[in-house]
């Protein structure tokens, strides 16, 4: 059974601090996606990572992919309140996207 | 502007009733998907369709049905056989794996 595991599940961090969210998956895949969900809202695409070693950055968020380790990271730099949301990673394999359980991030002043 | 439209935004279902959730996209995407999200949980795949007139069951298809008669439309019917349908339902479409998903705004279904 394919597993996509995120950790931590809950993260409370102070403004201005750095932190990393991890996404481990149990199958071979070179396609990894990150999404953001605000409470009660739909999912918004953040990053699409399509090969080993891929790194993408947007503002205070940076995502990377290591397909050999089956690991993706989402690094948050100098967090601000606007980044509070739930972040999901997803892996594509076998004609389907499989989602992690999500990381609920709260940035506190 | 292209996008995915889900309707209604909120839906209430009585016990034993079938209800249909609408999903329409004008992105010219071939693949469409339905997911269910329970509070504090991740997304679970109900059905997906890669091409018109063809669809496959996902992990939790029991109690649900779909059709794909047009490329733009992928409605989901929640039947009375689905015993615990209260959830947030998300429709998504994809042009290909290089792009990931585009999600609709979701339908929140509640059994009353």
Coordinates of C-alpha atoms in Angstrom, one line a residue:
Chain A
X1 CA 0.0 0.0 0.0
X2 CA 1.4 3.4 -1.0
X3 CA 2.0 5.7 1.9
X4 CA 2.6 9.5 1.8
X5 CA 3.6 10.7 5.3
X6 CA 4.1 14.2 6.4
X7 CA 5.7 15.5 9.5
X8 CA 5.1 17.2 11.6
X9 CA 1.3 17.0 11.5
X10 CA 0.9 20.2 13.5
X11 CA 3.4 23.0 13.7
X12 CA 3.3 26.2 15.7
X13 CA 6.1 28.6 15.0
X14 CA 7.0 32.2 15.9
X15 CA 7.1 34.9 13.3
X16 CA 10.6 35.3 11.9
X17 CA 11.7 31.7 12.5
X18 CA 12.7 29.0 10.0
X19 CA 11.3 25.5 9.8
X20 CA 11.0 22.5 7.5
X21 CA 8.1 20.3 6.7
X22 CA 9.0 16.8 5.5
X23 CA 7.1 14.5 3.1
X24 CA 8.2 10.9 2.8
X25 CA 6.6 8.5 0.3
X26 CA 6.8 4.8 -0.2
X27 CA 6.8 4.3 -4.0
X28 CA 9.0 5.2 -6.9
X29 CA 8.0 8.5 -8.3
X30 CA 9.7 11.6 -9.7
X31 CA 6.7 13.8 -9.5
X32 CA 5.9 15.6 -6.3
X33 CA 3.5 18.4 -5.6
X34 CA 2.8 20.9 -2.8
X35 CA -0.5 22.5 -2.1
X36 CA -1.8 25.0 0.5
X37 CA -5.3 24.9 2.0
X38 CA -6.8 27.8 4.1
X39 CA -9.5 26.9 6.5
X40 CA -12.8 26.0 4.8
X41 CA -11.2 26.7 1.4
X42 CA -10.0 24.6 -1.5
X43 CA -6.4 23.7 -2.3
X44 CA -4.0 26.0 -4.1
X45 CA -1.0 24.7 -6.0
X46 CA 2.3 25.9 -4.7
X47 CA 5.0 23.8 -6.3
X48 CA 5.4 21.1 -8.9
X49 CA 8.7 19.1 -8.7
X50 CA 9.4 16.9 -11.7
X51 CA 12.9 15.4 -11.2
X52 CA 15.4 14.4 -8.7
X53 CA 17.2 17.4 -7.2
X54 CA 14.5 19.8 -8.3
X55 CA 14.3 22.9 -6.1
X56 CA 11.7 25.7 -6.4
X57 CA 11.3 28.9 -4.5
X58 CA 8.4 31.3 -4.1
X59 CA 8.7 34.1 -1.6
X60 CA 9.4 32.6 1.9
X61 CA 8.8 29.0 0.7
X62 CA 11.3 26.6 -0.9
X63 CA 10.6 23.1 -1.9
X64 CA 13.0 20.3 -2.9
X65 CA 12.8 16.7 -4.1
X66 CA 15.2 13.8 -3.5
X67 CA 13.7 10.9 -5.4
X68 CA 16.4 8.4 -4.2
X69 CA 15.5 9.1 -0.6
X70 CA 11.8 9.4 -1.5
X71 CA 11.7 12.7 0.3
X72 CA 10.5 16.2 -0.3
X73 CA 10.9 19.2 2.0
X74 CA 9.1 22.4 2.2
X75 CA 11.3 25.0 3.9
X76 CA 9.8 28.1 5.5
X77 CA 12.1 31.1 5.9
X78 CA 11.3 33.9 8.3
X79 CA 7.7 32.9 8.8
X80 CA 4.9 35.5 8.7
X81 CA 1.3 35.2 9.9
X82 CA 0.0 34.9 6.3
X83 CA 1.7 31.5 5.9
X84 CA -0.7 30.0 8.5
X85 CA -2.5 27.2 6.6
X86 CA -2.5 23.5 6.0
X87 CA 0.2 22.2 3.6
X88 CA -0.2 19.0 1.6
X89 CA 2.3 17.1 -0.5
X90 CA 1.1 14.7 -3.2
X91 CA 2.8 12.0 -5.2
X92 CA 1.9 10.9 -8.7
X93 CA 2.0 7.2 -9.6
X94 CA -0.2 4.7 -11.3
X95 CA -2.4 7.4 -12.9
X96 CA -3.3 8.8 -9.6
X97 CA -2.2 11.5 -7.2
X98 CA -1.8 10.4 -3.6
X99 CA -1.9 13.0 -0.8
X100 CA -0.2 13.2 2.5
X101 CA -2.2 13.8 5.7
X102 CA -1.3 17.5 5.7
X103 CA 0.7 19.7 8.1
X104 CA -1.3 22.4 9.9
X105 CA 1.0 25.4 10.3
X106 CA 0.2 28.3 12.7
X107 CA 2.5 31.3 12.8
X108 CA 2.3 33.2 16.0
X109 CA 3.5 36.8 16.7
Chain B
X1 CA -10.8 33.2 -17.2
X2 CA -10.4 29.4 -17.1
X3 CA -11.1 27.4 -14.0
X4 CA -13.2 24.7 -12.3
X5 CA -16.7 25.5 -11.0
X6 CA -18.3 23.3 -8.3
X7 CA -21.9 23.7 -7.3
X8 CA -23.6 24.1 -5.0
X9 CA -21.2 25.4 -2.3
X10 CA -23.3 23.9 0.5
X11 CA -25.7 21.0 0.2
X12 CA -28.0 19.3 2.7
X13 CA -29.1 15.7 2.2
X14 CA -31.9 13.9 3.9
X15 CA -31.5 10.3 4.9
X16 CA -32.1 7.9 2.0
X17 CA -31.8 10.6 -0.6
X18 CA -29.5 10.8 -3.6
X19 CA -27.8 14.1 -4.4
X20 CA -25.6 15.2 -7.3
X21 CA -22.6 17.5 -7.0
X22 CA -21.7 19.4 -10.1
X23 CA -18.2 19.9 -11.5
X24 CA -17.5 21.9 -14.7
X25 CA -14.2 23.0 -16.1
X26 CA -13.3 25.1 -19.1
X27 CA -9.5 24.4 -19.0
X28 CA -9.6 21.8 -21.7
X29 CA -8.2 19.2 -19.3
X30 CA -8.6 15.6 -20.1
X31 CA -8.4 14.2 -16.6
X32 CA -10.9 14.9 -13.8
X33 CA -11.0 13.7 -10.2
X34 CA -13.3 13.7 -7.2
X35 CA -11.9 13.7 -3.6
X36 CA -13.5 13.6 -0.2
X37 CA -12.0 15.4 2.7
X38 CA -13.1 14.8 6.3
X39 CA -12.3 17.3 9.1
X40 CA -8.6 17.4 9.9
X41 CA -7.9 14.7 7.3
X42 CA -6.2 14.4 4.0
X43 CA -7.8 13.9 0.7
X44 CA -9.2 10.5 -0.4
X45 CA -9.9 9.7 -4.0
X46 CA -13.4 8.7 -4.9
X47 CA -13.4 8.4 -8.7
X48 CA -11.3 9.7 -11.6
X49 CA -11.7 10.0 -15.3
X50 CA -8.9 10.3 -17.9
X51 CA -11.1 10.5 -20.9
X52 CA -14.7 11.1 -21.9
X53 CA -17.0 8.1 -21.3
X54 CA -14.4 6.3 -19.1
X55 CA -13.8 6.5 -15.4
X56 CA -12.2 4.4 -12.7
X57 CA -12.9 3.8 -9.0
X58 CA -10.6 5.4 -6.5
X59 CA -10.0 4.2 -2.9
X60 CA -13.5 5.0 -1.5
X61 CA -15.9 4.6 -4.5
X62 CA -18.6 2.6 -2.6
X63 CA -21.8 4.6 -2.3
X64 CA -20.9 7.1 -5.1
X65 CA -21.4 7.2 -8.8
X66 CA -20.1 9.4 -11.6
X67 CA -20.5 10.0 -15.3
X68 CA -18.3 11.6 -18.0
X69 CA -20.4 12.4 -21.0
X70 CA -18.6 15.6 -21.8
X71 CA -15.0 16.6 -21.4
X72 CA -16.0 19.6 -19.4
X73 CA -18.3 17.9 -16.9
X74 CA -17.8 15.2 -14.2
X75 CA -20.8 15.1 -11.9
X76 CA -20.7 13.1 -8.7
X77 CA -23.8 11.4 -7.2
X78 CA -23.8 10.6 -3.6
X79 CA -26.3 7.7 -3.2
X80 CA -28.3 6.5 -0.3
X81 CA -25.8 3.6 0.0
X82 CA -23.2 6.0 1.3
X83 CA -23.8 5.8 5.0
X84 CA -21.6 8.7 6.1
X85 CA -21.6 11.3 3.4
X86 CA -21.0 14.4 5.5
X87 CA -17.7 15.8 4.2
X88 CA -16.1 18.4 2.0
X89 CA -16.0 17.3 -1.6
X90 CA -13.3 18.6 -4.0
X91 CA -13.2 18.3 -7.8
X92 CA -10.0 18.6 -9.6
X93 CA -8.7 18.5 -13.2
X94 CA -5.3 18.1 -14.7
X95 CA -3.7 18.8 -18.0
X96 CA -0.9 16.3 -17.2
X97 CA 1.5 15.4 -14.5
X98 CA 3.8 18.3 -15.4
X99 CA 1.2 20.7 -14.0
X100 CA -0.5 18.9 -11.1
X101 CA -4.1 19.7 -10.2
X102 CA -6.4 22.6 -10.5
X103 CA -9.0 22.4 -7.8
X104 CA -12.6 23.6 -7.6
X105 CA -13.8 25.6 -4.6
X106 CA -15.5 22.6 -3.1
X107 CA -19.0 21.5 -2.0
X108 CA -19.7 21.0 1.7
X109 CA -22.3 18.2 2.1
X110 CA -24.2 17.7 5.3
X111 CA -26.7 15.0 6.2
X112 CA -29.7 16.3 8.1

